[in-house]
Amino acid sequence: MKKRILSMMLAASMLAGPALTTSASAAEGSDAGNEVKKPQLPADVLSEWYYEDVKTIFDLGIMLGKAPDELWHPNDESTRAEIAMIMCRFAGAEEEAKGLGANVKFGDVAKDHWAADAIAWANKHGLILGFDGNFRPDDNVRRDELAAMLVRLLKYMNKDLDNEPLVDEFVDKDTFGWAADEIEEARKEGLVEGKEGGKDNAVFKPAESSNRAQVATIVSRMIDPMHKALSNIGSRVLTKDSKPYVEFDDASSITVDGLNKRLLSQMDLDPKVYTFVIPDEQLSDAEGGVKNNASFGGLEDGGECSYTFALSIKNLNSGEVTPDHDVEILLAKKVTDSVVEAFKNVNDACKIKLPNTLTEDEFKSLVFGSVELPDGGQYTMTVDSDSFKAFTDAAAALEDGSESEEPVKVTVTLTNTATGATETKEVEVTIVKDSTVENPEIIYGDAAADQAMAEFQDRVLTRDTRPYFEFGATDSVTAERFNQILLPQLGLDPEVYEVVVVNLDAIIAFHPNINDNMEAWEPMEFAIKNKVTGYQTETKSFSECTVRKEYERPNSGFIAMENAAGSTVFVPEFEYLETKDDVIVAILEAAGVPNRNLDGVKRAYDFDLSDEDYEAIKKQYAEQSTTPVELTIQLKNIARGDEMEEPVVIGVKTFFDATADAAIANFQNLVL
């Protein structure tokens, strides 16, 4: 459907006084078709299918309530006089039309008729014609007449109409007669639809009349959608306590851009085309945030306050701006988003055993069942249609009892409508077709855990290829200590994962047999478990792991680093160090920390080297600077899973001056 844009004439007339705040006017005569303006929408349209359309054109003053009871009367048939008035108001021509009724040429329209000015104006511009000198103001408007009148109005207002051929023609087009071309144009513009038959077999029925609700819907299609969106903001966006609800991190982020991000998409408006407009007096000159929001700045996390914005919306392409609407918005101070965190923690891989296929809702329930979306609609979870079609196609193609050779990647997006934030996850799904399964079953996988287990021996500290551990007394041999030692080496988040030591009881029972400061070889079995999903990898067994009993022996690596504190160490052959990890090892060796090739043990110690410091060291070498780079190091013992109580500061040099070093080495022979 091609989107219509409300005329600048109408926008200008509406800006003079928002429809929502216009007081009621007296009835213009006693005609039952006369309209009356009220500050609130008539009660007989609330909660109906046409509510948004009626509210939009009511707010803009295009169609009003009917005298004498001031209700909308949605099921009343629309008359030709009413359509003339609607067209005049839509074009913003009420001032131009004023007084034209005094010279109206139709014999059946009195000069004091409530719509005389509008009828004379519409006829003057060829928008509505008569019948042998009469207008027939009280006749119900036919559907073909309405289509013709509105298309003429768009042309009068110099609107560019769609010139593409009509794809879906009405099946009763042969009955259109004089109005055939204009009905076709009205359908191409998206103004009219069939009364029955659906999209492919639509029947227009040109001779039937249109009631006021139907006319309101058709006219609203001629208006830029921003008007309808703003008029109906309360029914389109997330609300709490009947107010639009948004979340911000802090007061300075409450900006036009912040509101655009959170609300426009919910209102079905493209943020690339539309923007909110807020009066200057409601914006801070310094930060671009909303003034008088000190109450928000003082809120605790999760606290709320209300602020009434004078909102309008601008079409960035046309420059058109809606009238202002006072909108009270509930502002909440954002807390840690537990729903998003739960979404992130869902496994990136799984197997689904199913008898045939799944719907999108069944897929979300099965794979993302651990993510509890609270009531109220703040969160939405959507499945990418293309990737899900690939999943259903793959499931349909599988034979019973078979498994897909390659996993299918399905993309799912979680949106927090209160913040406008989105989180997207791609899940790799292996499909197992099994007709004996009554309900689909999920078998979780975990790519990170599986890979860590596959590379276990390469990632952890070893001595002569055996995983290597150091413990003190027997009471230090615990599951917590194993996790403290292993998870950092495996590169796994301790909030999500744990290492399961399958034969922990046997290890604890054997530990007293090891002499102090000695070591023994013990069989060990490990698995990695995802604490969020419950997935556990297959068990990896080692016939021998080295366990050293360091009872009260001082930590030699910590002692070496403490001795190096305040000094400058030299890292030779820096050009051969390819990675940050290589540089860490070289610095520790230069500081005298027994870190590599110590009785076959690799990487016994480690420390965090920031990207900033790493770049500084590389720059020092590149510039052949002799000024040391100062590092703060808190050494970690990988085998024990502990670290130095206090960090130390050392200097690091990668370049030296050979002449100066030779001179200092031969200092005593060179000087007097």
XYZ file of C-alpha atoms in Angstrom:
672
model
C 0.000 0.000 0.000
C 1.354 3.398 -0.909
C 1.398 5.677 2.149
C -0.499 8.978 1.755
C 0.739 12.242 3.174
C -1.635 14.739 4.779
C -1.532 18.110 3.052
C 0.586 20.898 4.433
C -2.571 23.040 4.392
C -4.227 20.684 6.842
C -1.138 20.497 9.010
C -0.963 24.272 9.170
C -4.617 24.594 10.124
C -4.286 21.981 12.835
C -1.186 23.577 14.359
C -3.300 26.605 15.196
C -5.052 24.566 17.872
C -4.786 20.833 18.584
C -8.073 19.017 18.075
C -7.861 17.439 21.487
C -8.142 20.786 23.240
C -10.855 22.439 21.117
C -13.997 23.223 23.070
C -17.453 22.010 21.974
C -19.216 24.170 19.420
C -22.931 24.739 19.114
C -24.955 22.653 16.660
C -25.136 24.310 13.250
C -28.899 24.039 12.663
C -31.232 21.196 13.385
C -30.209 18.858 10.568
C -29.634 15.309 11.885
C -26.481 15.094 9.763
C -24.945 18.148 11.408
C -21.626 17.594 13.182
C -20.480 18.891 16.527
C -16.911 19.146 17.859
C -16.160 17.766 21.328
C -12.847 17.738 23.220
C -13.085 13.986 23.756
C -13.721 11.148 21.348
C -17.384 10.044 21.278
C -17.992 7.051 23.511
C -19.658 4.873 20.876
C -16.376 4.118 19.061
C -14.295 2.948 22.001
C -12.860 -0.593 21.732
C -14.134 -1.040 18.162
C -12.112 -2.237 15.158
C -12.218 1.228 13.626
C -11.165 3.017 16.838
C -7.692 4.132 15.656
C -8.986 5.431 12.327
C -11.852 7.359 13.920
C -9.630 8.791 16.647
C -7.063 9.974 14.105
C -9.450 11.943 11.935
C -11.361 13.142 15.009
C -8.145 14.512 16.534
C -7.357 16.247 13.243
C -10.873 17.714 13.061
C -11.744 16.024 9.742
C -14.803 14.093 10.997
C -16.621 14.960 14.207
C -19.515 13.714 16.301
C -23.132 14.169 15.152
C -25.728 16.446 16.688
C -27.813 16.337 18.775
C -26.325 13.577 20.971
C -22.683 14.266 19.968
C -21.982 10.562 19.357
C -20.175 9.159 16.332
C -22.954 6.922 15.042
C -20.498 4.619 13.242
C -23.207 2.523 11.571
C -25.065 5.488 10.070
C -24.654 5.742 6.319
C -22.501 8.666 5.192
C -24.236 11.299 3.115
C -22.961 13.309 0.192
C -23.088 16.461 2.339
C -20.869 14.838 4.976
C -18.326 13.798 2.343
C -18.199 17.368 1.019
C -17.437 18.629 4.542
C -14.787 15.938 5.089
C -13.036 16.822 1.833
C -13.061 20.546 2.626
C -11.531 19.962 6.045
C -9.010 17.448 4.721
C -7.734 20.019 2.231
C -7.538 22.671 4.951
C -9.913 24.822 2.866
C -12.464 25.934 5.461
C -11.328 29.573 5.266
C -11.447 29.495 1.462
C -14.929 27.937 1.561
C -16.362 30.449 4.028
C -19.246 32.335 2.431
C -19.342 30.275 -0.792
C -22.648 28.722 0.326
C -24.379 32.031 -0.238
C -24.061 31.434 -3.975
C -24.484 27.668 -4.010
C -26.017 26.679 -7.370
C -27.880 23.522 -6.363
C -31.623 23.860 -6.002
C -31.837 21.370 -3.120
C -29.120 23.034 -0.966
C -30.330 26.018 1.069
C -27.912 28.872 1.665
C -28.091 28.194 5.431
C -27.559 24.432 5.048
C -24.930 23.303 7.593
C -22.657 22.067 4.761
C -23.502 24.698 2.128
C -20.006 26.272 2.128
C -18.276 22.892 1.819
C -20.645 21.738 -0.953
C -20.078 24.922 -2.942
C -16.299 24.634 -2.474
C -16.192 20.962 -3.562
C -18.311 21.683 -6.629
C -16.253 24.760 -7.524
C -13.132 22.601 -7.801
C -14.873 19.764 -9.632
C -14.559 17.337 -6.737
C -18.281 16.551 -6.377
C -20.766 17.000 -9.197
C -24.554 17.280 -9.134
C -27.584 15.687 -10.751
C -29.505 17.967 -13.156
C -29.178 21.028 -10.940
C -29.497 19.182 -7.628
C -26.846 17.938 -5.207
C -28.872 15.389 -3.216
C -27.063 16.258 0.062
C -28.909 13.686 2.148
C -28.392 10.763 -0.232
C -26.130 8.021 1.007
C -22.800 8.164 -0.805
C -22.168 5.126 -2.998
C -18.832 3.303 -2.871
C -18.013 4.219 -6.478
C -18.863 7.877 -5.782
C -16.686 7.916 -2.670
C -13.721 6.414 -4.533
C -14.073 8.940 -7.353
C -14.426 11.910 -4.990
C -11.335 11.028 -2.945
C -9.139 10.355 -5.981
C -10.186 13.764 -7.378
C -9.283 15.317 -4.018
C -5.788 13.814 -4.105
C -5.262 15.112 -7.639
C -6.557 18.560 -6.620
C -3.971 18.542 -3.816
C -1.247 17.660 -6.358
C -0.514 14.252 -4.898
C 1.595 11.919 -7.009
C -0.564 8.892 -7.661
C 0.719 5.376 -8.257
C 1.195 4.801 -11.999
C 2.073 1.114 -11.732
C -0.396 -1.356 -13.298
C -2.985 -2.730 -10.884
C -1.992 -6.265 -9.891
C -5.116 -7.412 -8.030
C -8.197 -6.237 -9.926
C -11.712 -6.453 -8.516
C -13.638 -9.372 -9.944
C -16.705 -7.165 -10.555
C -14.779 -4.478 -12.479
C -17.122 -4.821 -15.472
C -19.880 -3.218 -13.374
C -17.919 -0.048 -12.530
C -19.047 1.999 -15.555
C -18.229 5.715 -15.346
C -16.057 5.304 -12.183
C -13.853 2.425 -13.426
C -10.620 4.437 -13.757
C -11.003 6.203 -10.411
C -11.862 2.990 -8.532
C -8.730 1.416 -10.004
C -6.653 4.421 -8.888
C -8.214 4.319 -5.424
C -7.248 0.662 -5.053
C -3.671 1.279 -6.232
C -3.406 4.026 -3.609
C -4.592 1.570 -0.968
C -7.737 3.545 -0.172
C -10.370 0.912 -0.967
C -10.602 -2.848 -0.610
C -13.167 -5.447 -1.567
C -16.242 -5.975 0.592
C -15.890 -9.737 0.232
C -13.849 -12.410 -1.532
C -10.449 -11.745 0.036
C -7.417 -10.300 -1.728
C -7.387 -12.648 -4.728
C -11.150 -12.595 -5.452
C -12.143 -9.200 -4.086
C -15.615 -7.893 -4.912
C -15.974 -4.083 -4.719
C -19.780 -3.663 -4.997
C -19.794 -0.085 -6.336
C -23.503 0.595 -5.790
C -23.463 -0.110 -2.060
C -23.181 2.708 0.450
C -20.536 3.294 3.144
C -21.206 3.931 6.811
C -19.326 6.493 8.886
C -16.905 3.941 10.344
C -15.965 2.724 6.855
C -15.517 6.291 5.591
C -13.292 7.111 8.569
C -11.121 4.096 7.765
C -10.788 5.013 4.088
C -10.006 8.673 4.797
C -7.403 7.725 7.411
C -5.539 5.810 4.696
C -4.963 9.117 2.911
C -3.159 10.522 5.936
C 0.524 10.120 6.753
C 0.644 7.229 9.265
C 2.431 9.406 11.818
C -0.878 11.153 12.596
C -2.628 7.886 13.392
C 0.386 6.651 15.345
C 0.561 9.741 17.564
C -3.198 9.915 18.107
C -3.152 6.291 19.225
C 0.202 6.134 20.996
C -1.387 4.734 24.163
C -2.768 1.692 22.335
C 0.363 1.020 20.271
C 3.226 1.109 22.739
C 4.084 -0.691 25.934
C 2.121 0.842 28.817
C 2.119 0.674 32.583
C -0.617 2.251 34.685
C -2.199 3.306 31.363
C 0.856 5.424 30.454
C 3.491 4.771 27.777
C 6.404 3.104 29.592
C 10.121 3.462 28.779
C 13.377 2.735 30.580
C 16.554 4.839 30.589
C 19.978 4.368 32.166
C 20.222 7.958 33.417
C 18.638 11.382 33.017
C 21.056 12.535 30.295
C 19.892 9.732 28.001
C 16.277 11.020 28.006
C 16.577 12.686 24.605
C 14.672 12.900 21.351
C 16.917 10.152 19.980
C 16.245 8.099 23.098
C 12.478 8.388 22.644
C 12.803 7.645 18.921
C 14.677 4.425 19.674
C 12.178 3.258 22.269
C 8.824 4.286 20.790
C 8.803 4.781 17.009
C 9.170 1.114 16.055
C 6.371 0.180 18.460
C 4.223 2.770 16.679
C 4.942 1.138 13.291
C 6.973 4.152 12.176
C 10.377 3.848 10.505
C 12.985 5.728 12.596
C 14.803 6.555 9.357
C 11.752 8.473 8.104
C 10.215 9.907 11.294
C 11.385 11.654 14.435
C 9.717 13.049 17.524
C 9.725 16.813 17.911
C 9.782 18.298 21.405
C 9.494 22.062 22.081
C 12.774 23.777 22.927
C 11.522 24.678 26.388
C 11.359 20.967 27.240
C 14.945 20.273 26.195
C 18.178 20.958 28.041
C 20.639 23.155 26.168
C 23.609 21.343 27.664
C 22.815 17.680 27.260
C 19.861 17.592 24.874
C 17.947 15.815 27.632
C 14.562 16.699 29.054
C 14.426 19.605 31.499
C 12.878 19.273 34.942
C 13.834 15.610 35.139
C 15.712 15.990 38.404
C 13.258 13.556 39.940
C 14.479 10.918 37.491
C 18.116 11.603 38.329
C 17.391 10.967 41.988
C 15.666 7.634 41.421
C 16.998 4.358 42.716
C 17.449 1.562 40.177
C 14.000 0.395 39.133
C 12.338 3.613 40.327
C 9.760 5.444 38.202
C 8.497 8.967 37.595
C 6.107 10.600 35.103
C 6.837 13.399 32.659
C 4.366 15.051 30.272
C 5.878 15.705 26.854
C 4.367 18.000 24.227
C 5.039 15.518 21.435
C 4.692 15.911 17.722
C 6.166 13.792 14.939
C 7.999 14.986 11.845
C 8.269 13.238 8.484
C 11.927 13.785 7.574
C 11.208 13.303 3.860
C 8.282 15.693 3.464
C 9.030 18.024 6.360
C 5.425 17.711 7.568
C 4.846 17.893 11.333
C 1.818 16.682 13.269
C -0.016 18.866 15.794
C 1.269 18.654 19.377
C -0.146 16.048 21.738
C 0.433 16.211 25.485
C 1.571 12.678 26.354
C 2.339 11.619 29.920
C 5.143 9.040 29.799
C 6.262 6.842 32.675
C 10.068 6.940 32.900
C 11.809 4.095 34.721
C 15.447 3.870 35.752
C 16.830 0.727 34.159
C 18.171 -2.121 36.274
C 20.182 -5.138 35.177
C 18.099 -6.884 32.537
C 17.768 -10.430 33.844
C 15.608 -11.459 30.873
C 18.301 -10.449 28.382
C 20.949 -12.190 30.486
C 18.883 -15.390 30.509
C 18.477 -15.102 26.726
C 22.237 -14.725 26.258
C 22.858 -17.825 28.350
C 20.691 -20.095 26.205
C 22.855 -22.698 24.493
C 24.157 -21.870 21.053
C 23.687 -25.458 19.905
C 21.203 -28.249 20.505
C 19.568 -31.335 19.026
C 15.824 -31.516 18.530
C 14.177 -34.909 18.256
C 10.780 -34.597 16.604
C 8.175 -36.720 14.818
C 7.571 -34.226 11.974
C 8.090 -30.476 12.366
C 7.501 -27.499 14.691
C 5.721 -24.150 14.631
C 7.663 -20.994 15.528
C 5.944 -20.802 18.916
C 6.772 -24.455 19.646
C 10.398 -23.806 18.654
C 10.671 -20.799 20.977
C 9.063 -22.713 23.831
C 11.365 -25.687 23.345
C 14.698 -23.941 22.784
C 14.132 -20.792 24.864
C 11.956 -22.268 27.593
C 14.453 -21.105 30.235
C 13.793 -17.456 29.302
C 10.731 -16.322 31.235
C 9.089 -13.331 29.549
C 7.153 -11.319 32.149
C 3.533 -10.398 31.522
C 2.773 -6.984 30.067
C 4.404 -7.275 26.654
C 7.667 -5.500 27.505
C 9.656 -8.250 25.803
C 9.083 -9.804 22.399
C 10.900 -12.779 20.945
C 10.852 -13.222 17.176
C 12.192 -15.987 14.969
C 13.756 -14.996 11.658
C 11.365 -16.373 9.039
C 13.999 -17.303 6.443
C 16.175 -19.241 8.864
C 13.139 -20.962 10.382
C 11.930 -21.986 6.920
C 15.345 -23.599 6.366
C 14.773 -25.514 9.613
C 11.275 -26.730 8.664
C 12.419 -27.633 5.139
C 15.304 -29.670 6.550
C 12.975 -31.438 9.004
C 10.485 -32.270 6.247
C 13.228 -33.681 4.013
C 14.617 -36.051 6.670
C 13.664 -39.699 6.645
C 12.379 -41.294 9.819
C 15.220 -42.470 12.062
C 17.807 -40.184 10.449
C 19.745 -37.147 11.663
C 20.653 -34.015 9.735
C 24.252 -34.096 8.539
C 24.746 -30.397 9.201
C 23.062 -28.275 11.879
C 20.558 -25.645 10.733
C 21.165 -22.125 11.999
C 18.026 -20.426 13.336
C 18.183 -16.729 14.282
C 16.073 -15.468 17.184
C 15.835 -11.855 18.397
C 14.755 -10.631 21.835
C 13.543 -7.027 22.082
C 13.024 -4.993 25.241
C 10.447 -2.481 24.015
C 10.960 -0.262 27.063
C 14.605 0.396 26.120
C 14.555 -0.332 22.390
C 17.457 -2.738 22.970
C 17.680 -5.963 20.988
C 19.710 -9.111 21.477
C 20.118 -11.620 18.650
C 21.207 -15.221 19.022
C 21.964 -17.785 16.334
C 21.227 -21.331 17.461
C 22.699 -24.307 15.611
C 20.048 -27.046 15.580
C 20.725 -30.654 14.656
C 17.450 -32.356 13.685
C 16.666 -35.958 14.613
C 13.562 -37.390 12.897
C 11.871 -39.980 15.110
C 8.240 -40.945 14.563
C 8.141 -42.793 17.894
C 8.510 -39.522 19.790
C 5.141 -38.248 20.951
C 6.295 -34.705 21.670
C 9.402 -32.896 20.403
C 12.408 -33.238 22.711
C 15.462 -31.042 23.002
C 18.929 -32.363 23.695
C 21.145 -29.443 24.530
C 24.638 -29.059 23.260
C 27.133 -26.377 24.168
C 29.750 -25.455 21.601
C 31.967 -23.628 24.112
C 31.895 -26.478 26.640
C 32.361 -29.178 24.006
C 35.320 -27.377 22.477
C 36.893 -26.730 25.881
C 36.582 -30.409 26.731
C 38.016 -31.447 23.371
C 41.012 -29.148 23.955
C 41.228 -29.843 27.693
C 44.782 -31.206 27.642
C 46.022 -28.360 25.429
C 44.419 -25.624 27.529
C 45.317 -26.669 31.064
C 48.640 -26.711 32.838
C 50.434 -30.021 32.266
C 53.613 -31.763 33.313
C 54.862 -34.191 30.686
C 51.392 -34.103 29.070
C 49.638 -34.911 32.376
C 47.213 -32.284 33.803
C 49.017 -30.735 36.767
C 47.547 -29.558 40.108
C 48.894 -28.322 43.409
C 46.962 -28.695 46.661
C 47.802 -28.216 50.311
C 46.157 -30.247 53.034
C 43.420 -32.727 52.160
C 40.650 -30.271 53.066
C 41.783 -28.061 50.152
C 40.902 -30.773 47.622
C 37.371 -29.615 46.796
C 35.141 -29.175 43.759
C 35.310 -25.401 44.303
C 39.128 -25.478 44.204
C 39.186 -27.571 41.024
C 36.864 -24.999 39.401
C 39.003 -22.138 40.673
C 42.027 -23.762 39.034
C 40.515 -25.052 35.794
C 37.821 -22.609 34.599
C 40.216 -19.680 33.917
C 42.527 -22.042 32.017
C 39.630 -23.388 29.976
C 38.394 -19.871 29.212
C 34.899 -20.498 30.635
C 32.690 -18.112 32.617
C 32.287 -19.405 36.197
C 28.811 -17.822 36.312
C 27.693 -20.192 33.551
C 29.938 -23.256 33.747
C 31.379 -25.658 36.280
C 33.889 -28.470 36.004
C 32.518 -31.747 37.316
C 35.219 -33.947 38.863
C 33.524 -37.303 38.491
C 35.834 -39.267 40.826
C 36.406 -36.483 43.359
C 35.779 -38.767 46.364
C 38.555 -41.138 45.251
C 40.994 -38.228 44.805
C 40.203 -36.903 48.290
C 40.636 -40.387 49.767
C 44.058 -40.827 48.128
C 45.473 -37.360 48.962
C 46.663 -38.196 52.515
C 48.968 -40.817 50.989
C 51.047 -38.123 49.260
C 54.027 -36.908 51.278
C 54.388 -33.170 51.917
C 56.052 -31.291 49.048
C 55.915 -34.423 46.923
C 53.685 -35.467 44.052
C 51.808 -38.512 42.786
C 49.990 -39.646 39.691
C 46.270 -40.181 40.024
C 43.483 -41.119 37.570
C 40.900 -38.346 37.110
C 37.635 -37.944 35.203
C 36.248 -34.551 34.178
C 33.126 -33.160 32.516
C 31.966 -29.582 31.941
C 28.415 -28.584 32.891
C 26.381 -25.554 31.788
C 24.658 -24.506 35.005
C 21.987 -22.536 33.117
C 20.812 -25.182 30.669
C 21.904 -28.281 32.555
C 23.882 -29.592 29.570
C 26.926 -31.667 30.492
C 29.673 -32.773 28.142
C 30.853 -36.321 27.818
C 33.348 -37.378 30.478
C 37.048 -37.197 29.640
C 39.215 -39.682 31.546
C 42.920 -39.347 32.282
C 44.733 -42.438 33.509
C 47.321 -40.180 35.154
C 47.196 -36.599 36.433
C 49.991 -35.069 38.480
C 49.021 -33.873 41.963
C 51.641 -32.075 44.022
C 51.171 -31.629 47.747
C 52.516 -28.164 48.527
C 51.903 -28.134 52.245
C 53.629 -25.056 53.687
C 56.197 -24.449 51.013
C 56.431 -20.774 49.931
C 55.285 -19.985 46.414
C 58.536 -19.598 44.478
C 56.914 -17.667 41.618
C 55.377 -15.084 43.938
C 58.721 -14.700 45.739
C 60.550 -14.145 42.435
C 58.060 -11.482 41.344
C 58.248 -9.728 44.717
C 62.056 -9.680 44.398
C 61.727 -8.076 40.941
C 59.495 -5.296 42.263
C 60.869 -1.833 41.516
C 63.439 -3.102 39.024
C 63.525 -3.105 35.223
C 63.656 -6.413 33.340
C 64.836 -6.887 29.759
C 62.877 -8.973 27.243
C 65.296 -10.194 24.548
C 64.462 -11.079 20.923
C 61.156 -9.207 21.083
C 60.762 -9.381 17.300
C 60.123 -13.132 17.580
C 57.273 -12.801 20.066
C 54.121 -13.123 17.954
C 51.290 -12.815 20.508
C 50.425 -11.107 23.768
C 50.661 -14.498 25.440
C 54.259 -14.857 24.207
C 55.095 -11.462 25.696
C 53.603 -12.450 29.090
C 55.732 -15.604 29.200
C 58.865 -13.658 28.222
C 58.290 -10.981 30.897
C 57.842 -13.640 33.591
C 61.017 -15.421 32.516
C 62.893 -12.111 32.542
C 61.617 -11.497 36.097
C 62.928 -14.896 37.230
C 59.503 -16.515 37.631
C 59.841 -20.293 37.038
C 57.153 -20.342 34.392
C 58.196 -22.438 31.397
C 60.170 -25.660 30.983
C 60.156 -26.201 34.723
C 60.411 -29.974 34.963
C 58.137 -30.262 31.938
C 55.463 -27.927 33.355
C 54.119 -25.312 30.926
C 52.676 -21.943 31.964
C 52.619 -22.371 35.712
C 52.042 -18.616 36.221
C 50.085 -15.897 34.477
C 49.032 -12.246 34.808
C 46.684 -9.871 32.998
C 48.438 -7.677 30.430
C 46.118 -4.897 29.260
C 45.856 -3.999 25.576
C 47.109 -0.516 26.425
C 50.273 -1.817 28.090
C 50.822 -4.364 25.316
C 50.666 -1.613 22.697
C 53.051 0.533 24.773
C 55.615 -2.292 24.849
C 55.343 -2.810 21.082
C 55.724 0.940 20.526
C 58.782 1.020 22.757
C 60.435 -1.654 20.652
C 59.407 -0.053 17.347
C 60.841 3.333 18.405
C 63.962 1.718 19.970
C 63.242 3.606 23.147
C 65.290 2.835 26.239
C 62.580 4.207 28.541
C 60.989 1.283 30.434
C 57.242 0.603 30.256
C 55.896 0.443 33.794
C 53.630 -2.560 34.528
C 51.514 -3.385 37.571
C 51.474 -7.174 37.949
C 49.389 -9.360 40.225
C 50.750 -12.816 39.550
C 48.464 -15.862 39.396
C 49.515 -19.422 40.191
C 47.656 -21.500 37.628
C 48.290 -24.833 39.348
C 46.897 -23.612 42.671
C 44.255 -21.205 41.386
C 45.399 -18.347 43.661
C 47.158 -15.006 43.150
C 49.522 -12.622 44.938
C 47.939 -10.739 47.795
C 49.294 -7.394 46.537
C 50.434 -6.392 43.030
C 53.979 -5.226 42.307
C 55.345 -2.672 39.829
C 58.219 -3.473 37.468
C 59.704 -1.834 34.401
C 59.999 -3.625 31.070
C 62.528 -2.900 28.284
C 62.675 -4.569 24.888
C 65.553 -2.535 23.430
C 69.030 -1.786 24.725
C 71.933 0.417 23.634
C 74.867 -1.957 22.928
C 77.487 0.798 23.247
C 76.173 1.959 26.585
C 75.820 -1.589 27.897
C 79.370 -2.462 26.801
C 80.678 0.655 28.468
C 78.966 -0.088 31.757
C 80.154 -3.702 31.640
C 83.765 -2.481 31.195
C 83.286 0.535 33.403
C 86.192 -0.155 35.800
C 88.712 -0.606 33.001
C 87.616 2.486 31.112
C 87.606 5.090 33.867
C 90.532 6.596 35.769
